[in-house]
XYZ file of C-alpha atoms in Angstrom:
664
model
C 40.681 -7.774 -4.349
C 40.903 -4.837 -6.718
C 38.931 -4.209 -9.902
C 40.991 -3.784 -13.084
C 40.002 -2.537 -16.531
C 40.373 -5.978 -18.142
C 37.941 -7.722 -15.778
C 34.885 -7.333 -18.078
C 36.848 -8.923 -20.945
C 37.857 -11.886 -18.796
C 34.232 -12.387 -17.778
C 33.261 -12.369 -21.462
C 35.847 -15.097 -22.184
C 34.211 -17.274 -19.509
C 30.731 -16.652 -20.881
C 29.659 -14.654 -17.828
C 29.082 -11.388 -19.697
C 28.001 -10.654 -23.251
C 30.573 -9.161 -25.628
C 28.387 -6.055 -25.907
C 28.696 -5.500 -22.146
C 32.481 -5.415 -22.236
C 32.375 -3.379 -25.456
C 30.441 -0.658 -23.657
C 33.077 -0.510 -20.930
C 35.798 -0.356 -23.598
C 34.047 2.449 -25.474
C 33.697 4.517 -22.308
C 37.371 3.949 -21.542
C 38.255 5.319 -24.979
C 36.181 8.417 -24.285
C 37.670 8.948 -20.805
C 41.019 7.082 -20.577
C 41.499 7.846 -16.888
C 38.028 6.574 -15.875
C 38.001 4.588 -12.638
C 38.021 0.810 -13.343
C 35.163 0.430 -10.847
C 33.046 2.783 -12.949
C 33.861 0.842 -16.137
C 32.917 -2.425 -14.419
C 29.640 -0.850 -13.291
C 28.905 0.163 -16.896
C 29.471 -3.422 -18.103
C 27.267 -4.782 -15.322
C 24.371 -2.377 -15.862
C 24.448 -3.413 -19.534
C 24.487 -7.072 -18.458
C 21.446 -6.537 -16.209
C 19.602 -4.731 -19.007
C 20.015 -7.917 -21.022
C 18.320 -9.758 -18.145
C 15.370 -7.383 -18.048
C 16.488 -4.866 -15.408
C 16.358 -1.141 -16.083
C 19.101 -0.303 -13.617
C 21.675 -1.697 -11.213
C 21.405 -0.966 -7.518
C 24.936 -0.690 -6.177
C 23.787 -1.525 -2.643
C 22.070 -4.742 -3.737
C 24.980 -5.897 -5.910
C 27.603 -5.396 -3.208
C 25.407 -7.265 -0.734
C 24.940 -10.362 -2.918
C 26.984 -10.113 -6.174
C 26.540 -13.600 -7.648
C 22.787 -13.846 -7.069
C 22.007 -10.325 -8.273
C 24.183 -10.504 -11.369
C 23.402 -14.110 -12.281
C 27.090 -14.910 -12.684
C 27.980 -17.634 -13.576
C 24.901 -17.949 -15.830
C 22.667 -21.050 -16.099
C 24.355 -23.853 -18.014
C 27.898 -22.579 -17.436
C 30.475 -24.897 -15.914
C 30.764 -24.708 -12.148
C 33.654 -22.350 -11.361
C 36.387 -23.077 -8.870
C 35.195 -21.582 -5.531
C 38.689 -20.147 -5.139
C 38.582 -18.385 -8.512
C 39.755 -14.835 -7.869
C 37.680 -13.456 -10.740
C 34.321 -14.496 -9.275
C 32.072 -11.498 -8.476
C 32.161 -12.184 -4.749
C 35.961 -12.087 -4.805
C 36.392 -9.086 -7.102
C 33.771 -6.984 -5.335
C 34.896 -7.958 -1.831
C 35.565 -4.862 0.223
C 33.627 -2.667 -2.212
C 30.543 -1.061 -0.699
C 27.858 1.061 -2.314
C 29.279 4.318 -0.954
C 32.802 3.792 -2.284
C 31.516 2.459 -5.608
C 29.267 5.484 -5.938
C 32.177 7.759 -5.106
C 34.124 6.319 -8.058
C 31.451 7.792 -10.346
C 31.338 11.302 -8.919
C 32.543 14.180 -11.083
C 32.940 11.907 -14.111
C 32.036 13.011 -17.630
C 30.519 9.562 -18.084
C 27.917 9.862 -15.299
C 25.108 12.371 -14.741
C 23.973 12.501 -11.124
C 20.259 13.096 -10.583
C 18.715 15.307 -9.539
C 20.878 18.222 -10.494
C 22.461 17.297 -13.814
C 19.400 16.953 -16.044
C 21.093 18.910 -18.823
C 24.010 16.495 -19.006
C 24.163 14.001 -21.900
C 26.385 11.531 -20.048
C 25.778 7.893 -21.120
C 25.182 6.772 -17.516
C 22.755 8.223 -14.991
C 23.103 7.843 -11.210
C 20.057 8.264 -8.953
C 20.980 7.553 -5.354
C 22.552 4.094 -5.512
C 20.761 3.194 -8.761
C 22.824 3.319 -11.940
C 21.048 3.503 -15.318
C 21.958 3.451 -18.950
C 20.700 6.847 -20.073
C 18.241 5.264 -22.488
C 16.296 3.524 -19.716
C 16.417 6.513 -17.373
C 14.950 8.630 -20.174
C 12.231 6.049 -20.809
C 11.366 6.140 -17.123
C 10.905 9.913 -17.281
C 8.743 9.637 -20.405
C 6.491 6.988 -18.865
C 6.158 9.050 -15.700
C 5.212 12.155 -17.662
C 2.825 10.291 -19.966
C 0.907 8.612 -17.141
C 0.831 11.646 -14.871
C -0.474 13.880 -17.679
C -3.339 11.506 -18.365
C -4.252 11.156 -14.693
C -4.141 14.849 -13.783
C -5.592 16.614 -16.823
C -9.402 16.599 -16.988
C -10.970 15.932 -20.357
C -13.922 17.547 -22.048
C -15.307 14.088 -22.728
C -15.178 12.937 -19.086
C -18.508 11.395 -18.110
C -20.268 12.131 -14.839
C -20.958 9.304 -12.353
C -24.648 9.472 -13.279
C -23.909 9.072 -16.998
C -21.639 6.112 -16.302
C -24.288 4.499 -14.079
C -26.978 4.955 -16.747
C -24.726 3.388 -19.391
C -23.778 0.485 -17.123
C -27.433 -0.224 -16.384
C -28.058 -0.226 -20.136
C -25.498 -2.969 -20.851
C -24.862 -4.766 -17.546
C -27.419 -7.216 -16.146
C -27.282 -7.702 -12.388
C -25.148 -10.764 -11.595
C -26.869 -11.319 -8.267
C -23.535 -12.103 -6.632
C -22.942 -10.541 -3.209
C -20.128 -8.081 -2.620
C -18.340 -5.693 -4.924
C -18.540 -6.433 -8.646
C -14.919 -5.638 -9.509
C -15.509 -6.011 -13.223
C -18.071 -3.205 -13.029
C -15.696 -1.115 -10.892
C -12.956 -1.642 -13.484
C -15.170 -0.457 -16.344
C -16.311 2.622 -14.427
C -12.790 3.610 -13.402
C -11.416 3.134 -16.924
C -14.215 5.397 -18.233
C -13.157 8.118 -15.801
C -9.588 8.857 -16.934
C -7.203 8.631 -19.866
C -5.035 5.952 -18.268
C -5.988 2.783 -16.445
C -4.856 -0.714 -15.553
C -7.004 -3.831 -15.158
C -5.145 -6.703 -13.526
C -6.183 -10.151 -12.384
C -5.091 -13.754 -12.341
C -6.158 -16.447 -14.803
C -9.894 -16.865 -15.087
C -10.837 -13.596 -13.395
C -12.631 -12.350 -16.498
C -10.190 -9.786 -17.863
C -11.318 -10.296 -21.470
C -15.010 -10.201 -20.534
C -14.358 -6.997 -18.641
C -12.642 -5.431 -21.644
C -15.543 -6.376 -23.921
C -17.945 -4.665 -21.523
C -15.596 -1.689 -21.199
C -15.611 -1.235 -24.972
C -19.404 -1.433 -24.934
C -19.539 1.131 -22.113
C -17.187 3.561 -23.854
C -19.052 3.366 -27.164
C -22.402 3.716 -25.414
C -21.191 6.841 -23.580
C -19.684 8.348 -26.734
C -22.781 7.727 -28.830
C -24.959 9.246 -26.101
C -22.731 12.323 -25.712
C -22.008 13.383 -29.271
C -23.249 10.608 -31.529
C -19.741 9.729 -32.707
C -18.250 6.272 -32.084
C -14.745 6.161 -30.667
C -11.777 5.003 -32.727
C -10.643 1.980 -30.702
C -7.673 -0.292 -31.342
C -6.777 -3.564 -29.590
C -3.173 -4.746 -29.394
C -0.952 -7.315 -27.715
C 2.845 -7.669 -27.516
C 3.000 -10.944 -29.503
C 1.120 -12.492 -32.393
C 0.069 -15.415 -30.227
C -1.392 -13.123 -27.564
C -3.094 -11.026 -30.252
C -4.746 -14.100 -31.774
C -6.010 -15.322 -28.380
C -7.392 -11.897 -27.485
C -9.127 -11.646 -30.854
C -10.859 -14.989 -30.342
C -11.843 -14.156 -26.758
C -13.087 -10.665 -27.577
C -15.213 -11.910 -30.463
C -16.786 -14.526 -28.190
C -17.376 -12.062 -25.341
C -18.845 -9.363 -27.599
C -21.309 -11.856 -29.014
C -22.755 -12.321 -25.515
C -23.269 -8.614 -24.773
C -26.776 -7.279 -24.365
C -28.378 -3.819 -24.433
C -31.846 -2.814 -23.320
C -32.155 -0.584 -26.419
C -31.916 -2.714 -29.608
C -31.085 0.299 -31.805
C -28.269 1.395 -29.497
C -27.013 -2.193 -29.387
C -26.742 -2.316 -33.166
C -24.812 0.958 -33.373
C -22.485 0.146 -30.474
C -21.704 -3.386 -31.646
C -20.823 -2.096 -35.106
C -18.266 0.259 -33.515
C -16.548 -2.329 -31.286
C -13.418 -3.792 -32.937
C -12.815 -7.533 -33.121
C -9.444 -7.381 -34.846
C -6.337 -7.418 -32.663
C -2.882 -6.490 -33.919
C 0.587 -6.778 -32.463
C 1.823 -3.690 -30.695
C 4.879 -3.449 -32.952
C 2.738 -3.555 -36.082
C 0.388 -0.920 -34.688
C 3.319 1.360 -33.879
C 5.018 0.714 -37.223
C 8.340 -0.774 -36.187
C 11.139 0.422 -38.455
C 13.237 -2.406 -39.848
C 16.542 -2.968 -38.013
C 15.750 -0.189 -35.552
C 14.290 0.357 -32.091
C 12.288 3.297 -33.460
C 8.707 3.372 -34.733
C 6.887 5.185 -37.503
C 4.439 6.610 -34.958
C 5.828 9.006 -32.352
C 5.065 12.409 -30.847
C 5.328 14.055 -34.275
C 3.367 11.313 -36.067
C 0.779 10.197 -33.497
C -1.608 7.294 -33.719
C -5.054 8.294 -35.002
C -7.095 6.631 -32.273
C -9.206 7.522 -29.231
C -8.708 4.380 -27.148
C -5.902 1.818 -27.084
C -6.245 -1.424 -25.117
C -3.074 -3.500 -24.650
C -3.531 -7.105 -23.491
C -0.806 -9.207 -21.817
C 0.736 -5.944 -20.660
C 3.062 -7.788 -18.265
C 5.082 -8.581 -21.405
C 5.459 -4.899 -22.338
C 8.818 -3.454 -21.300
C 9.554 0.081 -20.172
C 10.985 1.257 -23.515
C 7.981 0.049 -25.514
C 5.502 1.579 -23.063
C 7.361 4.898 -23.300
C 7.108 4.782 -27.099
C 3.371 4.042 -26.934
C 2.704 6.924 -24.548
C 4.632 9.310 -26.798
C 2.709 8.170 -29.885
C -0.752 8.420 -28.299
C -2.600 11.707 -28.754
C -2.809 13.621 -25.487
C -6.590 13.120 -25.305
C -6.472 9.387 -26.096
C -7.163 6.781 -23.439
C -4.717 3.921 -22.720
C -5.869 0.772 -20.896
C -3.352 -1.893 -19.850
C -4.647 -5.406 -19.239
C -2.676 -8.232 -17.652
C -1.724 -10.397 -14.700
C 0.549 -8.419 -12.372
C 2.035 -11.599 -10.915
C 3.263 -13.104 -14.175
C 6.803 -12.838 -15.429
C 7.711 -9.437 -16.778
C 8.803 -8.658 -20.313
C 12.024 -10.063 -21.707
C 12.941 -6.443 -22.445
C 14.086 -4.250 -19.576
C 11.494 -3.091 -17.086
C 8.227 -4.392 -15.640
C 5.918 -1.364 -15.540
C 2.680 -3.339 -15.157
C 3.914 -5.206 -12.094
C 5.181 -2.040 -10.468
C 2.049 -0.023 -11.238
C -0.020 -2.816 -9.666
C 2.178 -3.338 -6.621
C -0.527 -1.984 -4.274
C -3.521 -3.197 -6.302
C -4.607 -5.850 -3.789
C -5.363 -3.166 -1.209
C -7.224 -0.767 -3.503
C -5.884 2.423 -1.874
C -8.544 4.617 -3.462
C -8.890 8.117 -2.055
C -12.241 8.983 -0.418
C -13.108 11.136 -3.453
C -12.480 8.295 -5.897
C -14.308 5.856 -3.638
C -17.369 8.108 -3.590
C -17.201 8.576 -7.383
C -17.037 4.810 -7.934
C -19.933 4.172 -5.563
C -22.104 6.634 -7.474
C -20.991 5.366 -10.889
C -21.432 1.653 -10.077
C -24.398 1.823 -7.742
C -22.545 -0.150 -5.083
C -20.655 0.915 -1.985
C -16.930 0.249 -1.624
C -15.994 -1.066 1.800
C -13.808 1.207 3.928
C -11.022 -1.366 3.665
C -10.435 -0.250 0.054
C -10.224 3.451 0.949
C -6.925 5.178 1.767
C -6.815 8.957 2.433
C -3.110 8.810 1.494
C -3.734 6.911 -1.733
C -1.201 7.793 -4.402
C -1.886 8.912 -7.944
C -1.179 5.579 -9.717
C -3.476 3.698 -7.308
C -6.468 5.700 -8.577
C -6.140 4.157 -12.036
C -5.697 0.475 -11.098
C -8.364 -2.185 -10.519
C -7.679 -5.772 -9.516
C -10.232 -8.438 -10.491
C -10.594 -10.901 -7.631
C -13.236 -13.521 -8.491
C -11.973 -16.470 -10.525
C -14.186 -18.304 -13.007
C -11.570 -20.646 -14.465
C -10.739 -22.839 -11.468
C -13.305 -24.359 -9.122
C -13.066 -23.413 -5.453
C -11.238 -26.625 -4.610
C -9.039 -26.732 -7.710
C -5.541 -27.915 -6.933
C -4.042 -25.800 -9.729
C -5.806 -22.665 -8.493
C -4.858 -23.292 -4.865
C -1.242 -24.025 -5.797
C -1.025 -20.821 -7.853
C -2.388 -18.832 -4.894
C 0.073 -20.454 -2.486
C 3.021 -19.724 -4.768
C 1.843 -16.175 -5.374
C 1.662 -15.604 -1.632
C 5.018 -17.257 -0.950
C 3.198 -19.739 1.313
C 5.522 -22.744 1.276
C 3.542 -24.488 4.052
C 0.367 -24.417 1.932
C 2.347 -25.741 -1.038
C 3.626 -28.677 1.022
C 0.089 -29.434 2.203
C -1.198 -29.472 -1.370
C 1.448 -31.937 -2.524
C 0.566 -34.184 0.410
C -3.188 -34.116 -0.256
C -2.834 -36.012 -3.505
C -4.921 -33.586 -5.587
C -5.834 -35.429 -8.805
C -4.724 -32.549 -11.048
C -1.355 -32.059 -9.299
C 1.739 -34.221 -9.128
C 5.364 -33.946 -8.072
C 7.872 -36.005 -10.046
C 11.512 -36.481 -9.084
C 13.816 -36.661 -12.087
C 16.813 -37.644 -9.976
C 16.088 -41.371 -10.302
C 17.209 -41.587 -13.934
C 16.478 -40.895 -17.580
C 13.599 -43.369 -17.599
C 11.520 -40.982 -15.484
C 11.894 -38.234 -18.084
C 11.014 -40.711 -20.840
C 7.843 -41.893 -19.083
C 6.798 -38.336 -18.239
C 7.221 -36.851 -21.708
C 6.317 -39.772 -23.957
C 3.306 -41.137 -22.051
C 2.653 -38.434 -19.462
C 3.236 -40.940 -16.652
C 3.393 -38.886 -13.435
C 4.881 -41.545 -11.151
C 1.573 -42.282 -9.402
C 0.152 -44.517 -12.071
C -1.696 -41.610 -13.699
C -1.228 -40.485 -17.270
C -1.390 -36.849 -18.306
C -1.309 -37.191 -22.065
C 2.334 -36.939 -23.033
C 3.520 -36.284 -26.563
C 2.376 -39.729 -27.669
C -1.195 -38.393 -27.920
C -0.635 -35.807 -30.662
C 1.863 -37.995 -32.545
C -0.543 -40.945 -32.637
C -3.367 -38.580 -33.640
C -1.158 -37.349 -36.484
C -0.472 -40.883 -37.731
C -3.909 -42.359 -37.136
C -5.903 -39.537 -38.736
C -3.612 -38.904 -41.697
C -5.721 -38.401 -44.849
C -5.451 -40.586 -47.897
C -3.408 -39.485 -50.895
C -6.437 -38.111 -52.736
C -7.706 -35.977 -49.834
C -8.934 -32.476 -50.680
C -7.860 -29.242 -48.987
C -10.763 -29.269 -46.548
C -9.781 -32.734 -45.294
C -6.167 -31.643 -44.888
C -7.265 -28.575 -42.934
C -9.408 -30.700 -40.605
C -6.449 -33.029 -40.020
C -4.095 -30.133 -39.341
C -6.542 -28.554 -36.878
C -6.976 -31.900 -35.122
C -3.217 -32.351 -34.719
C -2.801 -28.791 -33.393
C -5.555 -29.327 -30.812
C -3.962 -32.570 -29.692
C -0.541 -30.939 -29.489
C -1.926 -28.157 -27.266
C -2.978 -30.821 -24.787
C 0.516 -31.284 -23.329
C 3.586 -29.082 -22.984
C 6.912 -29.269 -21.165
C 8.113 -25.947 -19.758
C 11.479 -25.165 -18.220
C 13.170 -22.289 -16.450
C 16.454 -22.036 -18.369
C 17.768 -22.464 -21.908
C 21.200 -24.052 -21.457
C 22.281 -27.217 -19.709
C 20.747 -30.702 -19.443
C 17.596 -29.326 -17.772
C 17.184 -26.358 -20.100
C 15.410 -26.023 -23.445
C 18.400 -27.115 -25.491
C 19.177 -30.254 -23.516
C 15.562 -31.301 -22.963
C 14.577 -30.915 -26.614
C 17.390 -33.256 -27.668
C 16.597 -35.830 -24.979
C 12.841 -35.825 -25.528
C 13.322 -36.225 -29.278
C 15.609 -39.195 -28.608
C 12.978 -40.871 -26.404
C 10.187 -40.259 -28.922
C 12.240 -41.760 -31.727
C 13.115 -44.789 -29.579
C 9.373 -45.255 -29.006
C 8.792 -45.246 -32.769
C 6.731 -42.052 -32.666
C 8.987 -39.845 -34.827
C 11.278 -40.897 -37.713
C 14.250 -38.647 -36.852
C 15.692 -36.419 -34.132
C 16.998 -33.569 -36.271
C 15.980 -31.663 -39.381
C 12.477 -31.494 -40.775
C 10.458 -34.623 -39.967
C 6.800 -35.500 -39.471
C 5.730 -34.618 -35.947
C 8.372 -31.989 -35.205
C 6.792 -29.113 -33.242
C 8.359 -25.730 -33.981
C 8.058 -22.232 -32.591
C 8.637 -19.038 -34.551
C 11.376 -17.003 -32.854
C 10.923 -13.644 -34.594
C 8.042 -11.775 -36.205
C 7.589 -12.409 -39.936
C 5.022 -9.907 -41.150
C 5.222 -11.154 -44.727
C 4.012 -14.601 -43.657
C 1.799 -13.342 -40.863
C 3.686 -15.444 -38.306
C 4.661 -13.889 -35.003
C 7.281 -14.628 -32.373
C 5.884 -17.415 -30.178
C 3.558 -19.009 -32.758
C 3.719 -22.823 -32.557
C 3.126 -25.210 -35.454
C 3.552 -28.923 -36.200
C 5.406 -30.466 -39.132
C 3.332 -32.913 -41.210
C 3.782 -35.047 -44.308
C 1.033 -33.886 -46.674
C -0.202 -35.882 -49.690
C 0.109 -34.266 -53.101
C -0.286 -35.616 -56.595
C 2.287 -38.335 -57.000
C 3.724 -38.320 -53.479
C 4.101 -36.534 -50.177
C 5.645 -33.185 -49.197
C 6.652 -31.699 -45.856
C 4.539 -28.791 -44.611
C 4.167 -27.019 -41.271
C 0.657 -26.266 -40.038
C -0.056 -23.269 -37.793
C -3.311 -22.089 -36.249
C -4.799 -19.097 -38.047
C -7.546 -16.576 -37.367
C -9.981 -18.479 -39.591
C -8.711 -22.054 -39.494
C -5.187 -23.284 -40.202
C -2.305 -22.117 -42.393
C 0.302 -24.246 -44.178
C 3.904 -23.300 -44.936
C 6.827 -24.995 -46.647
C 9.758 -25.397 -44.218
C 12.016 -23.417 -46.567
C 9.906 -20.318 -45.906
C 10.387 -20.545 -42.125
C 13.709 -18.834 -41.569
C 13.718 -18.587 -37.769
C 12.145 -21.473 -35.872
C 13.242 -23.909 -33.178
C 12.016 -27.273 -31.898
C 9.711 -26.965 -28.894
C 9.156 -30.238 -27.119
C 10.338 -28.004 -24.288
C 10.083 -24.225 -24.171
C 10.884 -21.674 -21.529
C 8.220 -20.321 -19.213
C 8.968 -16.885 -20.656
C 8.052 -18.067 -24.162
C 4.871 -19.744 -22.890
C 3.296 -16.488 -21.731
C -0.001 -15.824 -23.421
C -0.542 -19.578 -23.981
C -2.703 -22.189 -22.307
C -2.250 -25.968 -22.361
C -4.439 -28.726 -20.979
C -1.520 -30.455 -19.223
C 1.759 -28.799 -18.234
C 5.007 -30.257 -16.931
C 7.316 -27.668 -15.375
C 10.906 -28.928 -15.182
C 13.173 -27.442 -12.512
C 16.966 -27.841 -12.891
C 19.306 -29.684 -10.553
C 20.637 -26.526 -8.893
C 19.533 -23.015 -8.127
C 19.735 -20.276 -10.765
C 18.842 -16.595 -10.341
C 16.059 -16.900 -12.930
C 14.116 -19.121 -10.519
C 11.635 -16.741 -8.908
C 8.104 -16.747 -7.576
C 6.880 -15.074 -10.772
C 8.391 -17.807 -12.956
C 6.843 -20.657 -10.940
C 3.454 -18.896 -10.835
C 3.492 -18.266 -14.581
C 4.360 -21.909 -15.285
C 1.531 -23.198 -13.089
C -1.064 -20.886 -14.590
C -0.346 -22.078 -18.139
C -2.118 -25.338 -17.138
C -5.867 -25.773 -17.470
C -6.543 -29.367 -16.368
C -3.346 -30.843 -14.912
C 0.036 -29.669 -13.634
C 3.164 -31.694 -12.861
C 6.265 -30.297 -11.234
C 9.279 -32.333 -12.348
C 12.403 -31.500 -10.371
C 15.963 -32.655 -10.884
C 16.669 -31.385 -7.365
C 14.646 -31.554 -4.137
C 11.848 -29.553 -2.515
C 14.295 -26.988 -1.178
C 14.912 -25.672 -4.695
C 11.208 -24.937 -5.177
C 10.982 -23.254 -1.778
C 14.025 -21.131 -2.568
C 12.482 -20.045 -5.878
C 9.084 -19.224 -4.354
C 10.628 -17.042 -1.659
C 12.479 -14.943 -4.284
C 10.738 -12.181 -6.193
C 11.876 -10.319 -9.275
C 13.453 -7.036 -8.189
C 12.606 -4.195 -10.558
C 12.372 -0.435 -10.614
C 9.798 1.327 -8.457
C 7.338 3.162 -10.654
C 5.584 4.704 -7.655
C 8.862 6.315 -6.630
C 8.828 8.519 -9.723
C 5.106 9.064 -10.280
């Protein structure tokens, strides 16, 4: 079939594309009325993919598998007629990457790279990859920012001997055999202006950062007596709060051989963590920031936690705003879901992290700086520039060696479906598989009481709701008693959480929140299903700097005693206890009996139920399943409305993103 200029608008009417996607195609058509309809469709689709977190569209991949790559129809949409002539497979039939690419040649709308760098065309074509100019430009800025920091020596650069002396000052010997990757990470980060520390849950990323900060301050004080200006940041308020708590705890456990040096270094290590947007000074109603190349940040070292949630555009802005001599350290789990925004720079930078790939020169430097030899298996004479700035932490301290959750996460991360099947069959006490196909009663038992189908209970929402009712203070309770009650309810609520892959449909956030609320009300645990009622858990959906609430913060609605009656308030965790807000002040919140795996990033719950829908959706990937599993600390249940084949299909699919190493 042919592609016509009205196709993007028809896809918008069906809910397959966003209005903004078709609007872009329409705007380009106004600029160049004789533009090829295939080019206009490509513009709408690259905009659509940007909304799904992709920086570009690969024409070869789309023509090979249109529906899966584009995610059309989207999750929750009605099943289309297989004979519908407007389906992507039908409309793109007969169109290959070469002919599609040819439709873009010699157009004022497309700049072909390399060769047309001076062009200001809104679209950029690199091989078979089509970009919106904004993301192509961000890619160039990130490339330049990282390369400059990795290739330009600094006057402050410490020698291996100085690093070793400082490490021996602050780092007691663990006595564990093999390479101490935390020590390697600290040494490598002290060597250059850019570095990445990656590792799964429980590998000690926060402990490593605390020791890195101690190392950097110790080196700086020894070299010129001046402490470094260090800032800590995270992409969300929730992640910032968790890092602040963890850093404070880890710093308190640090030791120095020299008490005087310890006092000076500790005083210079920051405990406060801010959101990345606040640090950069986000301008209201704009993608731009107060800090940029002309108004740089006044810092020496910036550490960004949960960097898997940082998109390409934000990383480009950070690199532009950092002084050329400042050091940037990214911290995160390379295997987690990427940012909601376009791009996944952390995952791509860490793509070869498991193998090390350090050059012989870097390997020798690390051996001298850490006092331990790197095995030849980590050395690669052809190691590329980004590899020399990345360290992967490999020893886990969160899960025991035989932990079912840890073993399941490893199996999923490796795409090992046979190991996954074995784990389900072993009957691990912290793992369970629940089929939701048998009826609504299964969902009720699972969410209300935590019943996993094997006679075991994993908390359920009954626990926090009964805690709320049973521990409610008397009418004359003082503020301290109310705060203790609020903190108790929040702790109980964090003991159990339902996660899901999609937003729409009966097995998405919207459908599950309604159904779970209905079951809880039928059980007499909540007084209503809608509006503001005691027990309603809510999540903030956008940053509110006036209130100090950030996107992703979760609170619980309570009925609080006041003189002469009761009022509704929402309690949130705070840096020094709890905070209370009237519902009228919370402009953008939503109920979260169920929340998406994306929104759960940076959180940890004692028990997690991950709900898979009744059919496959493109959002189901290995990264999503892995992220859902690793939100659980003590117990994990997989609740599927389909069968085991859906899980296997998801685990064998990986997120396809841009290749950072191709342009570094």
